[in-house]
């Protein structure tokens, strides 16, 4: 079968066009074909393809000197159907597809959930000559069909009742094949229309009539016209949803923690109230110590493996040992009655249950065809994960550098653990079994959500644990001598030290970011939208020295440091020794330590000259101080420890991690003693330098850094992409997010405009997610009582009340705040379950402080919040549910 591909594209000297063939199943490019110039701006390529190929997916790219310089939007590639039974030659006229402004409508969130339409194969055409029209029309909703009507009898002579219905052969792309011999005119005019079914009006596309000048076709020729996207006068979709961690869910039958079965129940509540999205926190395995410290969901030991705590035991086979089953059931009721999660008891119980079940029927499951298919599809990550989990428990630590052996996962070991006949396989088999069922349950929950028109939105953590499978088997991708975190912000005055290793982007970019691409594609098996945690990390990460505890001594990486001469050019008398070492004077010690100042002078510092000191070598890093105070918990000890941390971070500049001749101004140093000691003219010079460095100097540099990475990730799947873009946000972040159509996060109490206290909800961009609070923030009710002066300001200037703000937050006022957020322009309005419940004083938890999920300033926070009522009780709360549905409907957010 011969196919000629034609496209118009204006190249410049030295550029060539390439036709790239895509494997439909994997999405990978499998062949590249150089195109030839046909005429001015016109390019062509002739291929011989197998007649039984069914269809061809492809995209175009531009090359210079054999290297690709740009390519089309590849999330939805071109598709040519080879469905003409008598065709001997296909001729297709394409156009270049850049990422459309409404690319979100092509995401699986909209096609597979909101619209719930699946592409259909094209019927065989048996005409001698064929005219095929192909067009993208992403605005169609559930139950609607695209049709074409025009100035030919075959096109209904402009009678919409005779319009020809088309087939959606690819997501949002519609085709129709017509008998070429039935056309009476060479110049054909037509338009596309939406057919909504019986009783629903026909919607015509906007703009002028479309036209095609038909050539004289030879027998066996099949000509395809790919047309520009159709637009209809339809209001863009706005959706509402709920944010709640899976671990926080509660049902009558769960085991002390939310599970994948509860997720399906929560989907039912979402759908019943007119919501269209359910956002959760990360669900990957975080088991490091088997203690409550593993409750932190952003510190995963695997970017693929699901957390065993989410196993719904109700969906597993029953234990044959009735006595033991009764014991487990008794414990389930006890744990499920607790107001919060008892992480250790819950996970220990579930682990024992799964081990008992594995001993009972694991061998049979592992022989099944279904398990073998799962193992084959996931073997690359599953085997090292199981090995890591086995050695972690065997050696009593997840820190693989402390294991007596197995510091490297060899190919021989991988092969042995993949062979069911070996002892190594049997040692790892429990973890295979557990992940098999977890995958099965999460996939089922995902499919169930889609069937209910509900978007499941996941969360991609920016980091991984340094005690993780990936750090063990793929260390080349990480800088294990650094720590990722965040600079000081409203959440933490000392910054945040997450402890994650930073990424070695040079290595990751060398293989096209395959580590990330595979991670995103695995996530797409469970979700149709995702939140990029700390998207700023793709521009630059806040990298903290390995010997630091707090985040104040960090620097942005990558970033352009400053030379000593450049610092001096701002008028600052830069002195390296004085400004890169802690400034410790008598008056500083007195201010920090008060009555303990002499203790510090005697034990922790040594005099340099006059009243100036330096830290003693045994205490000259925050990690050394941390180790010295290990296990000391008295108020005085904590005062001393934190004061010593502050002394060590009291520097004006930090040295660049890669180039010791470059420097970075220390973040938030204006609040520290070394800055206070500067002369006023030096303060002014430093402030000028500081503002230039943090807000302007790196903008273009960081833009290009992000554009090396994010386009590959955004186009790796069809999930809807959202990002958490809070904190110290440079201008380039908005440039990249707008260019890649990534939805921003808008929080009224944290406006991106530094000149205002509270954001104007009416100014939210459409391409955004609006919310009131996140898991890292106080809930709406907590925030209301946290700072009464700020609350009063909000009450008067934003909610337009003139009296005193009531405390605590009454339900009617919470209702007003929720209503305002639902009415904003943002595409998605996703509210925490706690903030939804705040509108009803009978439904919400009496103690607002018990609703807090995380406190970022506390790196050892216990993540244990659980909804106080069961999902079954929530479903039966008719009055509340009716009100939620009304709020959503009145705001125009029901799809």
Short mmCIF file of C-alpha atoms in Angstrom, two decimals, residues 433-656:
data_model
loop_
_atom_site.label_atom_id
_atom_site.label_comp_id
_atom_site.label_asym_id
_atom_site.label_seq_id
_atom_site.Cartn_x
_atom_site.Cartn_y
_atom_site.Cartn_z
CA UNK A 433 1.85 -10.78 45.62
CA UNK A 434 1.02 -7.64 47.61
CA UNK A 435 1.78 -5.29 44.70
CA UNK A 436 -0.25 -7.47 42.34
CA UNK A 437 -3.38 -7.03 44.43
CA UNK A 438 -2.72 -3.35 45.13
CA UNK A 439 -2.38 -2.69 41.41
CA UNK A 440 -5.55 -4.64 40.70
CA UNK A 441 -7.54 -2.68 43.31
CA UNK A 442 -6.25 0.75 42.28
CA UNK A 443 -6.91 0.07 38.61
CA UNK A 444 -10.44 -0.99 39.51
CA UNK A 445 -10.96 2.22 41.48
CA UNK A 446 -9.67 4.24 38.53
CA UNK A 447 -11.98 2.51 36.06
CA UNK A 448 -14.88 2.93 38.46
CA UNK A 449 -14.19 6.66 38.76
CA UNK A 450 -14.15 7.00 34.97
CA UNK A 451 -17.50 5.21 34.72
CA UNK A 452 -18.93 7.79 37.14
CA UNK A 453 -17.48 10.73 35.14
CA UNK A 454 -15.08 11.47 38.02
CA UNK A 455 -11.48 12.57 37.47
CA UNK A 456 -9.02 10.92 39.86
CA UNK A 457 -6.17 13.37 40.41
CA UNK A 458 -2.90 12.10 41.84
CA UNK A 459 0.17 13.79 43.24
CA UNK A 460 3.77 13.56 41.96
CA UNK A 461 6.23 14.28 44.79
CA UNK A 462 9.23 16.36 43.72
CA UNK A 463 11.65 14.12 45.60
CA UNK A 464 12.38 10.55 46.61
CA UNK A 465 13.81 9.17 49.81
CA UNK A 466 17.57 8.75 49.90
CA UNK A 467 16.69 5.35 51.44
CA UNK A 468 14.77 4.21 48.38
CA UNK A 469 14.83 1.64 45.61
CA UNK A 470 15.70 4.26 43.00
CA UNK A 471 18.63 5.67 45.01
CA UNK A 472 19.84 2.09 45.43
CA UNK A 473 19.59 0.82 41.84
CA UNK A 474 19.86 4.09 39.87
CA UNK A 475 22.23 6.33 41.88
CA UNK A 476 23.49 8.01 38.72
CA UNK A 477 20.27 10.04 38.59
CA UNK A 478 20.79 11.66 42.02
CA UNK A 479 23.12 13.93 43.93
CA UNK A 480 23.28 12.05 47.21
CA UNK A 481 25.56 14.66 48.78
CA UNK A 482 22.84 17.31 48.76
CA UNK A 483 19.39 17.75 50.25
CA UNK A 484 16.29 19.17 48.58
CA UNK A 485 14.03 21.58 50.40
CA UNK A 486 12.35 24.95 50.15
CA UNK A 487 13.44 28.47 51.11
CA UNK A 488 11.69 30.25 53.99
CA UNK A 489 8.04 31.04 53.39
CA UNK A 490 4.75 31.42 55.21
CA UNK A 491 4.95 27.77 56.25
CA UNK A 492 8.45 27.80 57.78
CA UNK A 493 10.72 30.73 58.71
CA UNK A 494 13.82 28.48 58.61
CA UNK A 495 12.93 27.01 55.26
CA UNK A 496 12.14 23.34 54.77
CA UNK A 497 14.66 20.52 54.58
CA UNK A 498 12.94 17.52 53.04
CA UNK A 499 16.09 15.42 53.13
CA UNK A 500 15.57 14.15 49.57
CA UNK A 501 18.61 13.84 47.32
CA UNK A 502 18.58 16.35 44.46
CA UNK A 503 18.46 15.25 40.83
CA UNK A 504 21.41 14.90 38.49
CA UNK A 505 19.66 16.59 35.59
CA UNK A 506 22.65 16.27 33.24
CA UNK A 507 22.34 12.48 33.38
CA UNK A 508 18.54 12.56 33.24
CA UNK A 509 18.50 14.81 30.18
CA UNK A 510 21.07 12.63 28.43
CA UNK A 511 18.51 9.82 28.03
CA UNK A 512 15.50 12.07 27.38
CA UNK A 513 14.28 12.05 31.00
CA UNK A 514 13.24 8.41 30.70
CA UNK A 515 13.22 8.06 34.50
CA UNK A 516 10.48 10.67 34.66
CA UNK A 517 8.64 9.54 31.53
CA UNK A 518 8.30 5.98 32.87
CA UNK A 519 7.20 7.35 36.25
CA UNK A 520 4.45 9.47 34.67
CA UNK A 521 3.27 6.67 32.40
CA UNK A 522 2.92 4.33 35.36
CA UNK A 523 0.91 6.97 37.18
CA UNK A 524 -1.40 7.31 34.15
CA UNK A 525 -2.57 3.76 34.83
CA UNK A 526 -4.21 5.03 38.02
CA UNK A 527 -5.06 8.70 37.42
CA UNK A 528 -6.38 11.09 34.78
CA UNK A 529 -4.91 14.25 36.28
CA UNK A 530 -1.96 14.97 38.50
CA UNK A 531 -0.44 17.70 40.64
CA UNK A 532 3.27 18.35 40.25
CA UNK A 533 4.45 18.89 43.78
CA UNK A 534 6.77 21.93 43.97
CA UNK A 535 6.97 22.54 40.21
CA UNK A 536 9.66 25.13 40.99
CA UNK A 537 12.00 22.17 41.39
CA UNK A 538 12.01 21.73 37.61
CA UNK A 539 13.32 25.27 37.25
CA UNK A 540 15.68 25.13 40.20
CA UNK A 541 15.67 23.24 43.46
CA UNK A 542 16.57 24.62 46.86
CA UNK A 543 19.68 22.56 47.57
CA UNK A 544 20.88 22.38 51.17
CA UNK A 545 24.32 21.13 52.28
CA UNK A 546 24.28 17.61 53.63
CA UNK A 547 25.64 18.93 56.96
CA UNK A 548 22.74 21.37 57.45
CA UNK A 549 19.51 20.74 59.34
CA UNK A 550 17.55 23.87 58.42
CA UNK A 551 17.00 25.30 54.95
CA UNK A 552 18.60 28.73 55.48
CA UNK A 553 22.04 27.68 54.21
CA UNK A 554 20.67 26.46 50.91
CA UNK A 555 21.08 27.84 47.42
CA UNK A 556 19.12 27.49 44.22
CA UNK A 557 20.51 24.79 41.95
CA UNK A 558 21.19 25.38 39.19
CA UNK A 559 21.69 29.12 39.43
CA UNK A 560 24.20 31.73 38.40
CA UNK A 561 26.39 32.61 41.37
CA UNK A 562 28.14 35.92 41.80
CA UNK A 563 31.88 36.60 41.77
CA UNK A 564 33.51 38.72 44.44
CA UNK A 565 34.08 41.53 41.94
CA UNK A 566 30.45 41.45 40.87
CA UNK A 567 29.33 41.69 44.51
CA UNK A 568 31.63 44.67 45.00
CA UNK A 569 30.19 46.31 41.87
CA UNK A 570 26.96 46.80 43.82
CA UNK A 571 28.84 48.96 46.32
CA UNK A 572 29.17 46.30 49.01
CA UNK A 573 32.59 45.95 50.62
CA UNK A 574 32.73 42.16 50.19
CA UNK A 575 35.10 40.38 52.58
CA UNK A 576 35.05 36.65 51.99
CA UNK A 577 36.16 35.41 55.43
CA UNK A 578 33.85 37.72 57.32
CA UNK A 579 30.78 37.28 55.15
CA UNK A 580 30.81 33.52 54.49
CA UNK A 581 31.51 32.48 58.10
CA UNK A 582 29.05 32.73 61.03
CA UNK A 583 29.05 36.18 62.63
CA UNK A 584 29.36 35.50 66.38
CA UNK A 585 29.90 38.43 68.75
CA UNK A 586 29.27 38.84 72.46
CA UNK A 587 26.13 40.84 71.86
CA UNK A 588 24.83 38.15 69.48
CA UNK A 589 25.38 35.42 72.09
CA UNK A 590 23.63 37.51 74.73
CA UNK A 591 20.66 38.17 72.43
CA UNK A 592 20.20 34.54 71.45
CA UNK A 593 21.00 32.66 74.63
CA UNK A 594 20.43 35.14 77.48
CA UNK A 595 21.36 33.45 80.75
CA UNK A 596 22.92 30.54 78.83
CA UNK A 597 25.35 32.76 76.89
CA UNK A 598 28.30 31.90 79.16
CA UNK A 599 27.59 28.19 78.74
CA UNK A 600 27.84 28.66 74.98
CA UNK A 601 31.09 30.65 75.31
CA UNK A 602 32.65 27.92 77.40
CA UNK A 603 31.51 24.83 75.53
CA UNK A 604 30.51 25.54 71.93
CA UNK A 605 32.52 28.53 70.62
CA UNK A 606 36.12 29.76 70.77
CA UNK A 607 37.40 33.32 70.74
CA UNK A 608 39.03 34.63 67.56
CA UNK A 609 39.79 38.17 68.69
CA UNK A 610 38.23 40.85 70.88
CA UNK A 611 34.52 39.96 71.19
CA UNK A 612 34.40 37.82 68.02
CA UNK A 613 34.07 34.02 68.16
CA UNK A 614 33.82 31.00 65.90
CA UNK A 615 32.25 27.60 66.39
CA UNK A 616 34.46 24.89 67.85
CA UNK A 617 35.29 22.22 65.21
CA UNK A 618 33.20 19.58 67.00
CA UNK A 619 30.11 21.85 66.69
CA UNK A 620 30.74 23.75 63.46
CA UNK A 621 27.87 22.23 61.45
CA UNK A 622 24.20 21.85 62.24
CA UNK A 623 24.46 18.05 61.85
CA UNK A 624 27.20 17.92 64.47
CA UNK A 625 25.03 19.98 66.82
CA UNK A 626 22.05 17.73 66.07
CA UNK A 627 24.11 14.65 66.97
CA UNK A 628 25.38 16.29 70.18
CA UNK A 629 21.83 16.95 71.35
CA UNK A 630 20.40 13.60 70.26
CA UNK A 631 17.95 12.37 72.90
CA UNK A 632 18.00 15.63 74.86
CA UNK A 633 14.46 16.97 75.02
CA UNK A 634 14.41 19.48 77.90
CA UNK A 635 13.35 23.06 77.14
CA UNK A 636 16.87 24.28 77.92
CA UNK A 637 18.46 21.72 75.59
CA UNK A 638 16.12 22.61 72.76
CA UNK A 639 16.83 26.33 73.36
CA UNK A 640 20.57 25.69 73.18
CA UNK A 641 20.34 23.44 70.13
CA UNK A 642 18.15 25.81 68.12
CA UNK A 643 20.30 28.77 69.13
CA UNK A 644 23.43 26.99 67.88
CA UNK A 645 21.62 26.20 64.61
CA UNK A 646 20.91 29.93 64.29
CA UNK A 647 24.55 30.86 64.97
CA UNK A 648 25.81 28.52 62.26
CA UNK A 649 23.40 29.95 59.66
CA UNK A 650 24.28 33.59 60.52
CA UNK A 651 26.25 34.22 57.30
CA UNK A 652 25.77 36.87 54.63
CA UNK A 653 26.76 34.69 51.66
CA UNK A 654 26.98 30.95 50.99
CA UNK A 655 29.64 29.59 48.70
CA UNK A 656 28.55 28.00 45.41
#
